[in-house]
CSV table of C-alpha atoms and ligand atoms in Angstrom, one decimal:
chain,number,residue,atom,x,y,z
A,292,MET,CA,-0.3,34.4,14.4
A,293,GLU,CA,-3.7,34.2,12.8
A,294,TYR,CA,-4.8,36.5,9.9
A,295,ALA,CA,-8.2,38.1,10.1
A,296,ILE,CA,-9.0,37.2,6.4
A,297,GLU,CA,-8.0,34.5,4.0
A,298,PHE,CA,-4.8,35.5,2.3
A,299,GLY,CA,-3.2,34.2,-0.8
A,300,PRO,CA,0.0,32.1,-0.9
A,301,GLN,CA,3.5,33.6,-1.4
A,302,VAL,CA,4.1,34.2,-5.1
A,303,VAL,CA,7.1,32.1,-6.2
A,304,LEU,CA,9.2,31.4,-9.3
A,305,PRO,CA,10.8,28.0,-10.0
A,306,VAL,CA,14.6,27.8,-9.9
A,307,ALA,CA,16.0,25.9,-12.8
A,308,GLU,CA,17.3,22.4,-12.1
A,309,SER,CA,16.3,22.7,-8.5
A,310,SER,CA,13.3,21.8,-6.3
A,311,LYS,CA,13.7,25.1,-4.5
A,312,LEU,CA,11.4,28.1,-5.2
A,313,PHE,CA,12.3,31.8,-5.3
A,314,PRO,CA,9.9,33.9,-3.3
A,315,VAL,CA,8.9,37.0,-5.2
A,316,GLY,CA,8.8,40.2,-3.2
A,317,ARG,CA,8.4,43.4,-5.2
A,318,ILE,CA,8.8,43.9,-9.0
A,319,TYR,CA,10.6,47.0,-10.3
A,320,CYS,CA,10.8,47.8,-14.0
A,321,VAL,CA,13.3,50.1,-15.8
A,322,GLY,CA,11.7,52.3,-18.5
A,323,ARG,CA,13.4,53.0,-21.9
A,324,ASN,CA,16.7,51.2,-21.2
A,325,TYR,CA,17.6,50.4,-24.9
A,326,ALA,CA,18.3,53.3,-27.2
A,327,GLU,CA,16.3,51.9,-30.2
A,328,HIS,CA,13.2,51.3,-28.0
A,329,ALA,CA,13.5,54.9,-26.6
A,330,ARG,CA,13.5,56.1,-30.2
A,331,GLU,CA,10.5,54.0,-31.2
A,332,MET,CA,8.6,55.5,-28.2
A,333,GLY,CA,9.4,59.0,-29.4
A,334,HIS,CA,12.2,59.9,-27.0
A,335,ASP,CA,15.8,60.9,-27.3
A,336,PRO,CA,17.9,58.0,-26.1
A,337,GLU,CA,20.4,60.4,-24.5
A,338,ARG,CA,21.7,58.9,-21.2
A,339,GLU,CA,19.2,60.5,-18.8
A,340,PRO,CA,19.0,58.9,-15.3
A,341,PRO,CA,17.1,55.6,-15.3
A,342,PHE,CA,13.5,55.7,-14.2
A,343,PHE,CA,11.4,53.0,-12.6
A,344,PHE,CA,7.8,51.8,-12.2
A,345,MET,CA,6.4,48.7,-10.4
A,346,LYS,CA,4.1,45.8,-10.8
A,347,PRO,CA,2.5,43.8,-8.0
A,348,ALA,CA,4.2,40.4,-7.2
A,349,ASP,CA,1.0,38.6,-8.0
A,350,ALA,CA,1.2,39.8,-11.6
A,351,ILE,CA,3.7,36.9,-12.1
A,352,VAL,CA,2.7,34.3,-14.6
A,353,PRO,CA,4.9,31.1,-15.0
A,354,SER,CA,6.3,30.2,-18.4
A,355,GLY,CA,4.1,27.8,-20.5
A,356,ALA,CA,0.9,29.3,-19.2
A,357,THR,CA,-2.2,30.1,-21.3
A,358,ILE,CA,-3.9,33.2,-20.0
A,359,ALA,CA,-6.8,35.4,-21.0
A,360,TYR,CA,-6.4,38.7,-22.9
A,361,PRO,CA,-6.6,41.4,-20.2
A,362,THR,CA,-9.6,43.6,-19.6
A,363,GLY,CA,-9.4,47.3,-20.1
A,364,THR,CA,-7.4,47.5,-23.2
A,365,LYS,CA,-7.6,47.2,-27.0
A,366,ASP,CA,-3.8,47.5,-27.5
A,367,LEU,CA,-1.9,45.0,-25.4
A,368,HIS,CA,1.8,45.1,-26.1
A,369,HIS,CA,4.7,42.7,-25.4
A,370,GLU,CA,8.1,43.9,-24.0
A,371,ILE,CA,10.7,41.1,-23.7
A,372,GLU,CA,13.2,41.8,-20.9
A,373,MET,CA,15.9,40.1,-18.9
A,374,VAL,CA,14.8,39.8,-15.2
A,375,VAL,CA,17.3,40.2,-12.4
A,376,ALA,CA,16.4,38.3,-9.1
A,377,ILE,CA,17.8,39.9,-6.0
A,378,GLY,CA,19.2,37.5,-3.5
A,379,LYS,CA,20.6,39.9,-0.9
A,380,GLY,CA,19.0,43.2,-0.1
A,381,GLY,CA,20.8,46.6,0.5
A,382,ALA,CA,20.7,50.3,0.1
A,383,ASN,CA,23.2,52.7,-1.6
A,384,ILE,CA,24.9,49.7,-3.2
A,385,ALA,CA,28.1,50.6,-5.1
A,386,PRO,CA,28.1,49.6,-8.8
A,387,ASP,CA,31.2,47.4,-8.3
A,388,ARG,CA,29.5,45.5,-5.5
A,389,ALA,CA,26.0,45.3,-7.1
A,390,LEU,CA,26.3,41.9,-8.7
A,391,GLU,CA,26.9,40.4,-5.2
A,392,HIS,CA,23.3,41.1,-4.6
A,393,VAL,CA,22.0,39.0,-7.5
A,394,PHE,CA,20.6,35.5,-7.0
A,395,GLY,CA,20.0,34.8,-10.6
A,396,TYR,CA,18.3,35.8,-13.9
A,397,GLY,CA,15.1,35.0,-15.8
A,398,VAL,CA,13.4,35.9,-19.1
A,399,GLY,CA,10.3,38.1,-18.5
A,400,LEU,CA,7.6,40.0,-20.3
A,401,ASP,CA,6.5,43.4,-19.2
A,402,MET,CA,3.0,43.2,-20.7
A,403,THR,CA,1.6,46.7,-21.3
A,404,ARG,CA,-1.8,48.2,-22.0
A,405,ARG,CA,-0.3,50.6,-24.4
A,406,ASP,CA,-3.5,52.6,-25.0
A,407,VAL,CA,-4.0,53.0,-21.2
A,408,GLN,CA,-0.3,54.0,-20.7
A,409,GLY,CA,-0.5,56.5,-23.6
A,410,GLU,CA,-3.6,58.1,-22.2
A,411,ALA,CA,-2.0,58.4,-18.8
A,412,LYS,CA,1.1,60.0,-20.3
A,413,LYS,CA,-1.0,62.5,-22.2
A,414,MET,CA,-3.0,63.4,-19.0
A,415,GLY,CA,0.2,63.5,-16.8
A,416,ARG,CA,-1.3,60.7,-14.7
A,417,PRO,CA,0.4,57.6,-13.2
A,418,TRP,CA,1.1,54.6,-15.5
A,419,GLU,CA,-0.1,51.9,-13.1
A,420,MET,CA,-3.2,50.8,-14.9
A,421,GLY,CA,-1.2,50.5,-18.1
A,422,LYS,CA,1.6,48.4,-16.5
A,423,ALA,CA,0.6,46.9,-13.2
A,424,PHE,CA,-2.4,44.8,-14.0
A,425,ASP,CA,-3.2,41.1,-13.4
A,426,GLN,CA,-0.9,38.7,-15.2
A,427,SER,CA,1.2,41.5,-16.6
A,428,ALA,CA,4.6,40.0,-15.5
A,429,PRO,CA,5.2,36.5,-17.1
A,430,CYS,CA,8.6,35.2,-16.1
A,431,SER,CA,10.6,32.0,-16.8
A,432,ALA,CA,12.3,29.8,-14.2
A,433,LEU,CA,15.3,31.6,-12.7
A,434,LYS,CA,18.8,30.4,-13.4
A,435,PRO,CA,21.2,31.1,-10.4
A,436,VAL,CA,24.4,33.0,-10.8
A,437,ALA,CA,26.2,29.8,-9.8
A,438,MET,CA,24.9,28.2,-13.0
A,439,ILE,CA,25.2,31.0,-15.6
A,440,GLY,CA,27.3,33.8,-14.1
A,441,HIS,CA,26.2,37.4,-15.0
A,442,PRO,CA,25.0,37.7,-18.6
A,443,ALA,CA,26.2,41.1,-20.0
A,444,LYS,CA,26.0,40.4,-23.7
A,445,GLY,CA,24.0,38.1,-25.9
A,446,ALA,CA,20.8,38.1,-27.9
A,447,ILE,CA,17.4,39.0,-26.4
A,448,TRP,CA,14.5,38.3,-28.7
A,449,LEU,CA,10.8,37.7,-28.9
A,450,LYS,CA,8.7,35.9,-31.5
A,451,VAL,CA,5.0,36.2,-31.9
A,452,ASN,CA,3.4,33.2,-33.7
A,453,GLY,CA,6.9,32.2,-34.9
A,454,LYS,CA,7.8,35.6,-36.3
A,455,THR,CA,10.6,37.7,-34.7
A,456,THR,CA,9.2,41.0,-33.5
A,457,GLN,CA,11.8,42.2,-31.0
A,458,ARG,CA,15.6,41.7,-31.2
A,459,GLY,CA,18.5,43.3,-29.3
A,460,ASP,CA,21.6,42.5,-27.4
A,461,LEU,CA,22.1,42.8,-23.6
A,462,SER,CA,25.2,44.8,-24.3
A,463,GLU,CA,23.0,47.6,-25.7
A,464,LEU,CA,21.4,48.3,-22.3
A,465,ILE,CA,21.7,52.1,-21.6
A,466,TRP,CA,22.1,51.4,-17.9
A,467,ASN,CA,23.7,48.0,-17.4
A,468,ILE,CA,22.7,45.6,-14.5
A,469,PRO,CA,25.2,46.8,-11.9
A,470,GLU,CA,24.4,50.5,-12.7
A,471,THR,CA,20.6,49.8,-12.5
A,472,ILE,CA,20.9,48.0,-9.1
A,473,ALA,CA,23.1,50.8,-7.8
A,474,TYR,CA,20.8,53.5,-8.9
A,475,LEU,CA,17.6,51.8,-7.7
A,476,SER,CA,19.2,51.1,-4.3
A,477,LYS,CA,19.6,54.8,-3.8
A,478,LEU,CA,15.9,55.3,-4.2
A,479,ILE,CA,14.6,52.4,-2.2
A,480,THR,CA,16.2,49.7,0.0
A,481,LEU,CA,16.3,46.5,-2.1
A,482,ARG,CA,15.2,43.3,-0.5
A,483,ALA,CA,15.9,39.7,-1.1
A,484,GLY,CA,13.1,38.5,-3.3
A,485,ASP,CA,12.8,41.6,-5.4
A,486,LEU,CA,12.8,41.3,-9.2
A,487,ILE,CA,14.1,43.9,-11.6
A,488,TYR,CA,12.7,43.9,-15.2
A,489,SER,CA,15.7,45.5,-16.9
A,490,GLY,CA,14.1,47.1,-20.0
A,491,THR,CA,13.1,46.1,-23.5
A,492,PRO,CA,14.8,46.3,-26.9
A,493,ALA,CA,13.1,47.8,-29.9
A,494,GLY,CA,10.2,46.1,-31.7
A,495,VAL,CA,7.4,46.3,-29.1
A,496,GLY,CA,4.1,45.7,-30.7
A,497,PRO,CA,0.5,44.4,-30.3
A,498,VAL,CA,-0.6,41.0,-29.0
A,499,ASN,CA,-3.9,39.5,-29.9
A,500,ARG,CA,-6.2,36.8,-28.7
A,501,GLY,CA,-4.8,33.4,-29.7
A,502,ASP,CA,-1.2,34.6,-30.1
A,503,ARG,CA,1.8,32.5,-28.9
A,504,LEU,CA,4.8,34.4,-27.6
A,505,GLU,CA,8.2,32.9,-27.3
A,506,GLY,CA,11.0,34.9,-25.7
A,507,HIS,CA,14.7,34.1,-25.3
A,508,VAL,CA,17.8,35.6,-23.6
A,509,ASP,CA,21.2,34.0,-24.5
A,510,GLY,CA,22.6,32.3,-21.4
A,511,VAL,CA,19.4,32.8,-19.4
A,512,GLY,CA,16.8,30.7,-21.1
A,513,ASP,CA,13.4,30.8,-22.7
A,514,LEU,CA,9.8,31.8,-21.9
A,515,SER,CA,6.6,30.9,-23.6
A,516,LEU,CA,3.1,32.3,-23.2
A,517,THR,CA,-0.2,31.9,-25.0
A,518,TYR,CA,-3.2,34.1,-25.0
A,519,ALA,CA,-6.5,32.3,-25.1
A,520,ASN,CA,-8.9,32.8,-28.1
B,891,LIG,MN1,9.4,47.5,-20.0
């Protein structure tokens, strides 16, 4: 087969302690999945059904990168999240079978143009340009389930220039990982290679040029990212 145009390479993430790469398919993100974050965004954290949005696979940025402050915003925000990497696809997955579909976990950032998202919300328009822009999905190397199991509790935090801004615990997820996979798989057929950004704890805030971000999820690992001056 020959393509009619030049086409970019498959987006991949490294797998920890392995020479193998994880091919990234689609990126799904869960909105407002920690109660304190729902409150800080002005919503009642009552257990309403989870909702999802997407980012393109090529929004992935590997840990350790230095990247440019994005265009089109004056209010870039960080959202530290645990990332679930799907190893086996499926539809209508039962919660008690959901973890069988997980390849592994990573530490990710759902970078957000908060001003653009806010304007979209106000106008009743789609969120994409606030969420699904270039380099908006930094992610660490993935740790396979065989190495770390399925983290369900433990600290998740983010530091900006050494100062802790976000802090929570995986046990505080409103919709836990099996429930999230089950719910999403009723809406779309999950495929091997899909990533799910599982939501962010409270403390989201602005990122400026020159800032260094360090994220951590207990049992999963660390992520670092620097914005160029
Ligand atoms: Mn998020």
